[in-house]
Coordinates of C-alpha atoms in Angstrom, one line a residue:
X11 CA 8.6 22.4 9.7
X12 CA 6.5 25.1 8.5
X13 CA 4.8 23.3 5.7
X14 CA 3.9 20.4 7.9
X15 CA 2.3 22.7 10.5
X16 CA 0.3 24.3 7.8
X17 CA -0.7 20.7 6.8
X18 CA -1.4 19.7 10.3
X19 CA -3.9 22.9 10.3
X20 CA -5.3 21.8 7.2
X21 CA -6.1 18.2 8.3
X22 CA -7.7 19.4 11.8
X23 CA -9.8 21.7 9.9
X24 CA -11.2 19.0 7.3
X25 CA -11.6 16.6 10.2
X26 CA -13.6 19.2 12.0
X27 CA -15.9 19.5 9.0
X28 CA -16.4 15.9 8.6
X29 CA -17.3 15.6 12.2
X30 CA -19.6 18.3 12.2
X31 CA -21.4 16.8 9.1
X32 CA -21.4 13.2 10.5
X33 CA -23.5 14.7 13.7
X34 CA -26.5 15.1 11.4
X35 CA -28.6 12.3 9.5
X36 CA -27.7 9.5 7.4
X37 CA -29.1 7.5 4.7
X38 CA -32.4 5.8 5.4
X39 CA -32.4 6.9 9.1
X40 CA -35.6 5.7 10.6
X41 CA -37.2 4.6 7.3
X42 CA -38.1 0.9 7.3
X43 CA -38.1 -1.5 5.7
X44 CA -35.1 -1.2 3.5
X45 CA -33.6 2.1 5.5
X46 CA -30.6 3.1 3.4
X47 CA -26.8 2.8 2.7
X48 CA -26.1 3.0 6.8
X49 CA -28.1 0.0 7.1
X50 CA -26.6 -1.8 3.9
X51 CA -23.1 -1.5 5.6
X52 CA -24.3 -2.7 8.9
X53 CA -26.2 -5.6 7.3
X54 CA -22.8 -6.7 5.5
X55 CA -20.9 -6.7 8.7
X56 CA -23.9 -9.0 10.0
X57 CA -23.6 -11.5 7.0
X58 CA -19.8 -11.6 7.0
X59 CA -19.6 -12.3 10.7
X60 CA -22.1 -14.8 10.9
X61 CA -21.9 -16.7 7.9
X62 CA -19.4 -18.6 6.1
X63 CA -17.5 -17.3 3.2
X64 CA -19.2 -19.5 0.9
X65 CA -22.7 -18.1 1.7
X66 CA -21.9 -14.3 1.5
X67 CA -23.0 -13.8 -1.9
X68 CA -25.6 -16.6 -2.3
X69 CA -29.3 -16.2 -1.5
X70 CA -30.1 -18.5 1.6
X71 CA -32.5 -18.6 4.5
X72 CA -29.9 -16.6 6.4
X73 CA -28.9 -14.3 3.4
X74 CA -31.9 -12.7 1.7
X75 CA -30.2 -11.0 -1.3
X76 CA -33.2 -8.7 -1.9
X77 CA -32.4 -7.2 1.6
X78 CA -29.0 -5.3 0.8
X79 CA -27.2 -8.4 -0.5
X80 CA -23.8 -7.9 -0.9
X81 CA -22.9 -6.5 -4.4
X82 CA -19.4 -5.5 -4.0
X83 CA -16.2 -7.2 -4.7
X84 CA -14.2 -9.2 -2.0
X85 CA -12.5 -6.6 -0.3
X86 CA -15.6 -4.7 0.7
X87 CA -16.8 -8.1 2.2
X88 CA -13.3 -8.5 4.2
X89 CA -13.6 -4.8 5.3
X90 CA -17.1 -5.6 6.7
X91 CA -15.9 -8.7 8.3
X92 CA -13.1 -6.9 10.2
X93 CA -15.6 -4.1 11.4
X94 CA -18.1 -6.9 12.4
X95 CA -15.6 -8.2 14.9
X96 CA -14.8 -4.9 16.6
X97 CA -18.8 -4.4 16.7
X98 CA -19.3 -7.7 18.3
X99 CA -16.6 -6.7 20.9
X100 CA -18.5 -3.7 21.7
X101 CA -22.1 -4.7 21.6
X102 CA -23.1 -8.1 19.8
X103 CA -26.5 -6.9 19.4
X104 CA -25.1 -4.6 16.6
X105 CA -24.5 -7.8 14.4
X106 CA -26.7 -10.6 15.7
X107 CA -27.9 -12.6 12.9
X108 CA -31.7 -11.7 11.8
X109 CA -32.5 -9.6 15.0
X110 CA -30.2 -6.7 14.3
X111 CA -31.9 -5.9 11.0
X112 CA -32.7 -2.1 11.2
X113 CA -30.9 -1.5 14.3
X114 CA -30.3 2.1 15.2
X115 CA -28.8 3.8 18.4
X116 CA -26.4 6.7 19.2
X117 CA -23.8 4.3 20.2
X118 CA -24.0 2.3 17.0
X119 CA -24.1 5.4 15.0
X120 CA -21.1 6.7 16.7
X121 CA -19.3 3.4 15.9
X122 CA -20.1 3.4 12.3
X123 CA -19.3 7.1 11.9
X124 CA -15.9 6.2 13.9
X125 CA -15.3 3.5 11.0
X126 CA -15.4 5.9 8.2
X127 CA -13.2 8.3 10.1
X128 CA -10.4 5.6 10.4
X129 CA -10.8 4.9 6.9
X130 CA -10.3 8.7 6.0
X131 CA -7.3 8.9 8.3
X132 CA -5.7 5.8 7.2
X133 CA -6.3 5.9 3.5
X134 CA -7.6 8.8 1.8
X135 CA -6.2 11.9 3.8
X136 CA -2.7 10.5 3.6
X137 CA -3.0 9.9 -0.2
X138 CA -4.2 13.5 -0.5
X139 CA -1.5 14.9 1.7
X140 CA 1.4 13.0 0.1
X141 CA 0.1 13.8 -3.5
X142 CA 0.0 17.5 -2.8
X143 CA 3.5 17.4 -1.5
X144 CA 4.4 15.8 -4.6
X145 CA 3.5 18.8 -6.7
X146 CA 6.3 20.8 -8.0
X147 CA 6.2 24.3 -6.8
X148 CA 6.4 27.2 -8.9
X149 CA 5.2 30.7 -8.7
X150 CA 2.2 29.3 -10.7
X151 CA 1.2 26.9 -8.2
X152 CA 0.1 26.9 -4.8
X153 CA 1.5 25.6 -1.5
X154 CA 0.8 22.0 -1.0
X155 CA -1.4 22.8 2.2
X156 CA -3.6 25.2 0.2
X157 CA -4.2 22.5 -2.4
X158 CA -4.7 19.9 0.0
X159 CA -7.1 22.2 1.9
X160 CA -9.3 22.5 -1.5
X161 CA -9.3 18.9 -2.1
X162 CA -10.1 17.9 1.6
X163 CA -12.9 20.5 1.8
X164 CA -14.6 19.3 -1.4
X165 CA -18.4 19.1 -0.2
X166 CA -19.5 16.1 -2.4
X167 CA -17.3 13.6 -0.9
X168 CA -17.8 14.9 2.8
X169 CA -21.5 14.9 2.4
X170 CA -21.6 11.3 1.1
X171 CA -19.1 9.8 3.1
X172 CA -19.9 11.4 6.5
X173 CA -23.4 12.6 5.9
X174 CA -25.2 9.7 3.7
X175 CA -22.7 7.1 4.7
X176 CA -20.1 5.6 2.5
X177 CA -16.5 4.3 3.0
X178 CA -13.7 6.6 0.9
X179 CA -11.6 3.4 0.7
X180 CA -11.7 2.6 -3.1
X181 CA -11.3 6.3 -3.9
X182 CA -8.3 6.5 -1.5
X183 CA -6.7 3.7 -3.1
X184 CA -7.1 5.1 -6.4
X185 CA -5.3 8.1 -4.9
X186 CA -2.5 6.0 -3.7
X187 CA -1.9 4.3 -7.2
X188 CA -1.9 7.8 -8.9
X189 CA 0.7 8.9 -6.2
X190 CA 2.8 5.7 -7.0
X191 CA 2.7 6.3 -10.7
X192 CA 3.7 9.8 -10.1
X193 CA 7.0 8.4 -8.7
X194 CA 7.4 5.9 -11.3
X195 CA 6.5 3.1 -8.9
X196 CA 4.6 1.3 -11.4
X197 CA 4.1 -2.0 -9.6
X198 CA 3.2 -0.4 -6.3
X199 CA 0.7 1.6 -8.3
X200 CA -0.7 -1.3 -9.8
X201 CA -1.1 -3.0 -6.6
X202 CA -2.9 0.0 -5.1
X203 CA -5.1 0.1 -8.2
X204 CA -6.0 -3.5 -8.1
X205 CA -7.1 -3.0 -4.5
X206 CA -9.3 -0.2 -5.4
X207 CA -10.9 -2.4 -8.2
X208 CA -11.4 -4.9 -5.7
X209 CA -12.9 -2.8 -3.1
X210 CA -15.4 -1.5 -5.7
X211 CA -16.3 -2.4 -9.4
X212 CA -17.1 1.0 -10.1
X213 CA -13.2 1.9 -10.3
X214 CA -13.7 0.5 -13.7
X215 CA -14.3 4.1 -14.6
X216 CA -10.5 4.7 -13.8
X217 CA -9.1 1.5 -15.2
X218 CA -8.4 2.4 -18.9
X219 CA -6.4 5.5 -18.2
X220 CA -4.4 3.5 -15.9
X221 CA -4.0 0.7 -18.6
X222 CA -3.1 3.0 -21.3
X223 CA -0.5 5.0 -19.3
X224 CA 1.3 2.1 -18.3
X225 CA 1.0 0.1 -21.8
X226 CA 2.1 3.6 -23.3
X227 CA 5.1 3.4 -21.0
X228 CA 6.1 -0.1 -21.9
X229 CA 5.6 0.9 -25.6
X230 CA 8.0 3.9 -25.2
X231 CA 10.7 1.7 -23.6
X232 CA 10.4 -0.6 -26.4
X233 CA 8.7 -3.9 -26.2
X234 CA 11.8 -5.8 -27.3
X235 CA 13.5 -4.6 -24.2
X236 CA 12.9 -2.8 -21.0
X237 CA 9.3 -2.3 -22.1
X238 CA 8.6 -6.0 -22.5
X239 CA 10.3 -6.6 -19.1
X240 CA 8.0 -3.7 -17.6
X241 CA 4.8 -5.3 -19.1
X242 CA 5.7 -8.8 -17.8
X243 CA 6.2 -7.3 -14.4
X244 CA 2.8 -5.4 -14.3
X245 CA 1.1 -8.4 -15.8
X246 CA 2.3 -10.8 -13.0
X247 CA 1.6 -8.1 -10.5
X248 CA -1.9 -7.7 -11.5
X249 CA -2.6 -11.4 -11.5
X250 CA -1.2 -12.0 -8.1
X251 CA -3.1 -9.1 -6.7
X252 CA -6.1 -10.4 -8.1
X253 CA -5.6 -14.0 -6.9
X254 CA -5.0 -12.8 -3.4
X255 CA -8.1 -10.9 -3.3
X256 CA -10.3 -13.7 -4.7
X257 CA -8.2 -16.6 -2.9
X258 CA -11.1 -17.4 -0.7
X259 CA -13.3 -17.9 -3.6
X260 CA -10.8 -19.3 -6.2
X261 CA -11.6 -23.0 -5.3
X262 CA -15.0 -23.0 -6.6
X263 CA -16.0 -21.5 -10.2
X264 CA -19.6 -21.4 -9.2
X265 CA -18.7 -18.9 -6.2
X266 CA -16.6 -16.9 -8.6
X267 CA -19.4 -16.7 -11.3
X268 CA -21.9 -15.8 -8.4
X269 CA -19.8 -13.2 -7.1
X270 CA -19.4 -11.8 -10.8
X271 CA -23.2 -11.9 -11.3
X272 CA -24.0 -10.0 -8.2
X273 CA -21.0 -7.3 -9.4
X274 CA -22.6 -6.9 -12.8
X275 CA -26.4 -7.5 -12.5
X276 CA -27.1 -6.5 -16.3
X277 CA -30.4 -7.8 -16.4
X278 CA -31.5 -5.2 -14.3
X279 CA -31.4 -3.1 -17.5
X280 CA -29.8 0.5 -18.6
X281 CA -32.0 2.4 -15.8
X282 CA -31.6 0.2 -12.6
X283 CA -30.3 3.0 -10.6
X284 CA -31.8 6.2 -12.6
X285 CA -35.0 5.2 -14.2
X286 CA -37.7 7.6 -15.0
X287 CA -40.6 5.6 -15.0
X288 CA -43.0 8.5 -16.2
X289 CA -42.6 12.2 -16.8
X290 CA -43.5 13.0 -13.5
X291 CA -41.7 10.2 -11.4
X292 CA -38.0 9.2 -11.0
X293 CA -36.9 7.2 -8.0
X294 CA -33.3 8.1 -8.4
X295 CA -32.1 11.3 -10.1
X296 CA -29.0 10.8 -12.0
X297 CA -27.2 13.6 -13.9
X298 CA -26.3 11.3 -17.0
X299 CA -27.3 11.4 -20.7
X300 CA -29.8 8.3 -20.4
X301 CA -31.9 9.6 -17.5
X302 CA -31.9 13.1 -18.9
X303 CA -33.3 11.9 -22.4
X304 CA -35.8 9.7 -20.8
X305 CA -37.7 12.9 -19.5
X306 CA -38.7 13.1 -23.2
X307 CA -37.9 9.9 -24.7
X308 CA -39.1 6.6 -23.0
X309 CA -35.9 4.7 -24.1
X310 CA -36.7 1.6 -21.9
X311 CA -40.0 1.4 -23.9
X312 CA -38.5 1.7 -27.1
X313 CA -35.3 0.0 -27.2
X314 CA -34.8 -3.7 -25.6
X315 CA -32.7 -4.4 -22.4
X316 CA -29.8 -6.1 -24.7
X317 CA -30.0 -3.2 -27.1
X318 CA -29.8 -0.6 -24.5
X319 CA -26.7 -2.6 -23.1
X320 CA -24.9 -2.4 -26.8
X321 CA -25.9 1.1 -27.2
X322 CA -24.5 2.1 -23.8
X323 CA -21.2 0.3 -24.6
X324 CA -20.8 1.9 -27.8
X325 CA -21.1 5.3 -26.8
X326 CA -19.0 5.0 -23.6
X327 CA -16.2 3.5 -25.8
X328 CA -16.6 6.1 -28.6
X329 CA -16.5 8.8 -26.0
X330 CA -13.6 7.6 -24.1
X331 CA -11.3 6.3 -27.0
X332 CA -9.6 9.7 -28.2
X333 CA -8.3 10.4 -24.7
X334 CA -7.3 6.8 -24.5
X335 CA -5.5 6.8 -27.8
X336 CA -3.5 10.1 -27.0
X337 CA -2.4 8.7 -23.5
X338 CA -1.3 5.2 -25.0
X339 CA 0.7 7.2 -28.0
X340 CA 2.1 10.0 -25.8
X341 CA 2.0 8.7 -22.1
X342 CA 2.5 11.5 -19.6
X343 CA 1.5 12.1 -16.0
X344 CA -0.4 15.3 -16.8
X345 CA -2.2 13.4 -19.7
X346 CA -2.9 10.6 -17.4
X347 CA -4.4 12.8 -14.8
X348 CA -6.8 14.6 -17.4
X349 CA -7.6 11.2 -18.9
X350 CA -9.0 10.0 -15.4
X351 CA -11.3 12.9 -15.3
X352 CA -12.3 12.7 -19.1
X353 CA -12.9 8.8 -19.0
X354 CA -14.5 8.6 -15.7
X355 CA -17.1 11.6 -16.9
X356 CA -17.7 9.6 -20.2
X357 CA -18.7 6.4 -18.1
X358 CA -20.8 8.7 -15.7
X359 CA -22.6 10.1 -18.6
X360 CA -22.9 7.0 -21.0
X361 CA -22.5 3.8 -19.4
X362 CA -24.8 1.2 -18.0
X363 CA -26.7 1.3 -14.5
X364 CA -25.1 4.7 -13.1
X365 CA -25.9 5.8 -9.3
X366 CA -25.8 9.5 -8.7
X367 CA -23.0 9.1 -6.4
X368 CA -20.7 7.8 -9.2
X369 CA -20.0 11.6 -9.7
X370 CA -17.5 11.2 -7.1
X371 CA -15.2 8.9 -9.4
X372 CA -15.1 11.8 -11.7
X373 CA -14.7 14.6 -9.0
X374 CA -11.7 13.1 -7.3
X375 CA -9.5 13.1 -10.3
X376 CA -10.6 16.8 -10.8
X377 CA -9.3 17.4 -7.2
X378 CA -5.8 16.2 -8.3
X379 CA -5.8 19.0 -11.2
X380 CA -7.2 21.8 -9.2
X381 CA -3.7 23.4 -9.0
X382 CA -3.3 23.2 -12.6
X383 CA -7.1 24.7 -13.9
X384 CA -8.4 26.1 -10.7
X385 CA -11.3 27.9 -12.2
X386 CA -12.7 25.0 -14.2
X387 CA -12.0 22.5 -11.4
X388 CA -13.6 24.4 -9.1
X389 CA -16.6 25.1 -11.0
X390 CA -16.9 21.2 -11.8
X391 CA -16.7 20.3 -8.2
X392 CA -19.6 22.8 -7.2
X393 CA -21.8 21.2 -10.1
X394 CA -20.9 17.8 -9.2
X395 CA -21.9 18.6 -5.6
X396 CA -25.3 20.3 -6.7
X397 CA -26.1 17.2 -8.6
X398 CA -26.2 15.3 -5.5
X399 CA -28.8 17.6 -4.0
X400 CA -31.9 15.3 -4.4
X401 CA -30.1 12.3 -2.7
X402 CA -28.7 15.1 0.1
X403 CA -32.2 16.5 0.7
X404 CA -33.6 13.1 1.1
X405 CA -31.1 12.1 3.7
X406 CA -31.7 15.4 5.7
X407 CA -28.3 16.8 4.8
X408 CA -29.8 20.5 3.4
X409 CA -28.0 22.4 6.4
X410 CA -24.9 20.6 5.7
X411 CA -25.0 21.1 2.0
X412 CA -25.9 25.0 2.4
X413 CA -22.8 25.4 4.6
X414 CA -20.1 23.4 2.8
X415 CA -21.0 24.6 -0.8
X416 CA -20.5 28.4 -0.2
X417 CA -17.6 27.6 2.3
X418 CA -15.6 25.5 -0.4
X419 CA -16.2 28.4 -3.1
X420 CA -14.9 31.0 -0.6
X421 CA -11.7 28.8 0.2
X422 CA -11.1 28.3 -3.6
X423 CA -11.6 31.9 -4.4
X424 CA -9.1 33.0 -1.6
X425 CA -6.7 30.3 -2.3
X426 CA -6.4 30.3 -6.2
X427 CA -8.1 33.7 -7.0
X428 CA -10.1 31.6 -9.7
X429 CA -12.0 34.3 -11.3
X430 CA -8.6 35.8 -12.4
X431 CA -7.6 32.6 -13.9
X432 CA -10.1 32.6 -16.9
X433 CA -7.8 33.3 -19.9
X434 CA -7.5 30.7 -22.7
X435 CA -3.8 30.0 -21.4
X436 CA -4.9 29.7 -17.6
X437 CA -7.7 27.0 -18.9
X438 CA -5.2 25.3 -21.0
X439 CA -6.8 26.3 -24.1
X440 CA -4.4 28.4 -25.6
X441 CA -3.1 25.8 -28.2
X442 CA -6.6 24.9 -29.1
X443 CA -7.2 28.8 -29.7
X444 CA -4.2 29.1 -31.9
X445 CA -5.5 26.2 -34.1
X446 CA -8.7 28.0 -34.9
X447 CA -6.4 30.6 -36.8
X448 CA -9.1 33.0 -38.2
X449 CA -11.2 33.0 -35.0
X450 CA -8.3 33.9 -32.6
X451 CA -9.8 37.3 -32.0
X452 CA -12.8 35.9 -30.6
X453 CA -10.8 34.8 -27.5
X454 CA -9.8 38.2 -26.4
X455 CA -13.4 38.5 -25.0
X456 CA -13.0 34.6 -24.0
X457 CA -12.2 35.5 -20.0
X458 CA -15.4 37.7 -19.8
X459 CA -17.6 35.1 -21.2
X460 CA -16.5 32.3 -19.2
X461 CA -16.6 34.4 -15.9
X462 CA -20.2 35.3 -17.3
X463 CA -21.1 31.6 -17.7
X464 CA -19.8 30.8 -14.3
X465 CA -21.8 33.5 -12.3
X466 CA -24.9 32.4 -14.5
X467 CA -24.3 28.7 -13.5
X468 CA -23.8 29.5 -9.7
X469 CA -26.9 31.5 -10.1
X470 CA -29.0 28.9 -11.8
X471 CA -27.4 26.4 -9.0
X472 CA -28.6 28.9 -6.2
X473 CA -32.1 29.1 -7.4
X474 CA -32.7 25.6 -8.0
X475 CA -31.2 24.5 -4.9
X476 CA -33.5 27.2 -2.9
X477 CA -36.6 25.9 -5.0
X478 CA -35.9 22.3 -4.2
X479 CA -35.5 22.6 -0.3
X480 CA -38.4 25.5 0.2
X481 CA -41.0 25.5 -2.5
X482 CA -43.5 22.4 -2.8
X483 CA -43.6 21.2 -6.5
X484 CA -46.9 21.2 -8.4
X485 CA -49.0 18.1 -7.5
X486 CA -48.9 17.0 -11.3
X487 CA -45.1 17.1 -11.2
X488 CA -43.8 15.9 -8.0
X489 CA -40.5 15.3 -9.1
X490 CA -40.0 18.7 -11.2
X491 CA -37.1 20.0 -9.1
X492 CA -35.0 16.9 -8.9
X493 CA -35.4 16.3 -12.6
X494 CA -34.3 19.6 -13.2
X495 CA -31.4 19.4 -11.2
X496 CA -30.4 16.2 -12.9
X497 CA -31.0 17.8 -16.6
X498 CA -29.0 21.0 -15.5
X499 CA -26.2 19.3 -14.1
X500 CA -26.2 16.7 -17.0
X501 CA -25.8 19.7 -19.5
X502 CA -22.9 21.1 -17.4
X503 CA -21.2 17.5 -17.4
X504 CA -21.6 17.3 -21.2
X505 CA -19.8 20.7 -21.8
X506 CA -17.3 19.8 -19.2
X507 CA -16.4 16.4 -21.2
X508 CA -16.1 18.5 -24.4
X509 CA -13.8 20.9 -22.5
X510 CA -11.7 18.2 -20.9
X511 CA -11.1 16.4 -24.2
X512 CA -10.1 19.5 -25.8
X513 CA -7.5 20.1 -23.1
X514 CA -6.3 16.5 -23.6
X515 CA -6.1 16.0 -27.5
X516 CA -4.7 19.9 -28.0
X517 CA -2.0 19.3 -25.4
X518 CA 1.5 19.7 -26.8
X519 CA 3.7 16.2 -26.3
X520 CA 6.8 18.4 -24.7
X521 CA 4.4 19.9 -22.2
X522 CA 2.9 16.8 -21.3
X523 CA 6.2 15.3 -20.4
X524 CA 6.6 17.1 -17.1
X525 CA 7.4 15.1 -14.1
X526 CA 4.5 16.3 -12.0
X527 CA 1.8 19.2 -12.7

């Protein structure tokens, strides 16, 4: 009973923080003509309620795709459809065709914020709680409530979901999939992940670790026996799950092709979401390699769009290949969770058309290993939230950012004593350090070096945050601070990618076979 009492307090605290953040501004508030993501979600409710399914993804006189046209998979549309029916019962003006465009009111804001709360309570938060209870408790690991508190107070997700405005459903469903796989409920896990992928196509960031882990299990069981049976069951489960999600569109090939064109608009180019059009201007500041390089090299002017796509695919594939091979050959839950982080980070850094919010697809898997590597996980989660700063400032969420960031750091310091967890063994680098042989002596000063880098990183984050919020940039460089935030964050992420891959590749097979980490 005590552990449930502590968990109840944890959830109530997490909900209180979410409620406080939701009182602030949201994406595009009072900023016509396009407004922001809040209006996009409202508009999808308008479209799905008033138009037949066959018109949801097509450009028509009633559905201008240039004005927040649906560009997510069917489950997002179905969710909007359900929310729209509830909205219609409360106030028909909220989803009236055409006339509701840009609708803003306190009552509607309360309704929209409530829909995010409900999604959190029904999907994301239960997945976090059950996952944390599944962790084996040893002297080296914190209680479930402590782990859940750190995960649920991660500021990046709170600020985007309850501030900027976004639903946590795809990430929540992905967490349910991880939870199911941790209990060897492979078919249920496959269903959950298929639902996540059919809610947001960005869940492709996590698809290869799921595929490689389950395929590796089949290989391990033997493809002439139980392994083949499991593979057939998994394939059937995936096909049925996708068929159920796409059933309303499955009767018309053109419908399916149009949905796919909306989901993957490759003709927009590599920099659709992160283009630096000049050294002094960047509409969206994404902390990935292409946007950072474009400060110095105008990639879009040097390389054709098709070549950009091929280059992006090649670099992404090569960067995630080692972790995927290791996971397939030696499938383990521990390796699976670390591969989720590594592969998602590779996608974020190198893939095509990345949005700054996509860093959450890396951050949530990092949350799952915060009990194993609390120091590095906390560091990454702080940097990932910092990388969102230009977007948060644009949405008027500076106060929420300034409060939640130090609060999260304080909780992690109190819960995990992270500054004391900087040895090579604590960082899961002991095997790597031993492999260096003659350089092992260098690792004696490793904890001090890592702590110094961490404090330097936090100082840099603090300085850039203050400058971004309080100091006007030079007129000749209006985007100086957003670009600095993106580049500094990108450099951090590149180092984290190397670190996570080292942990994965130097992990011993026996250690990786632990049931739950």
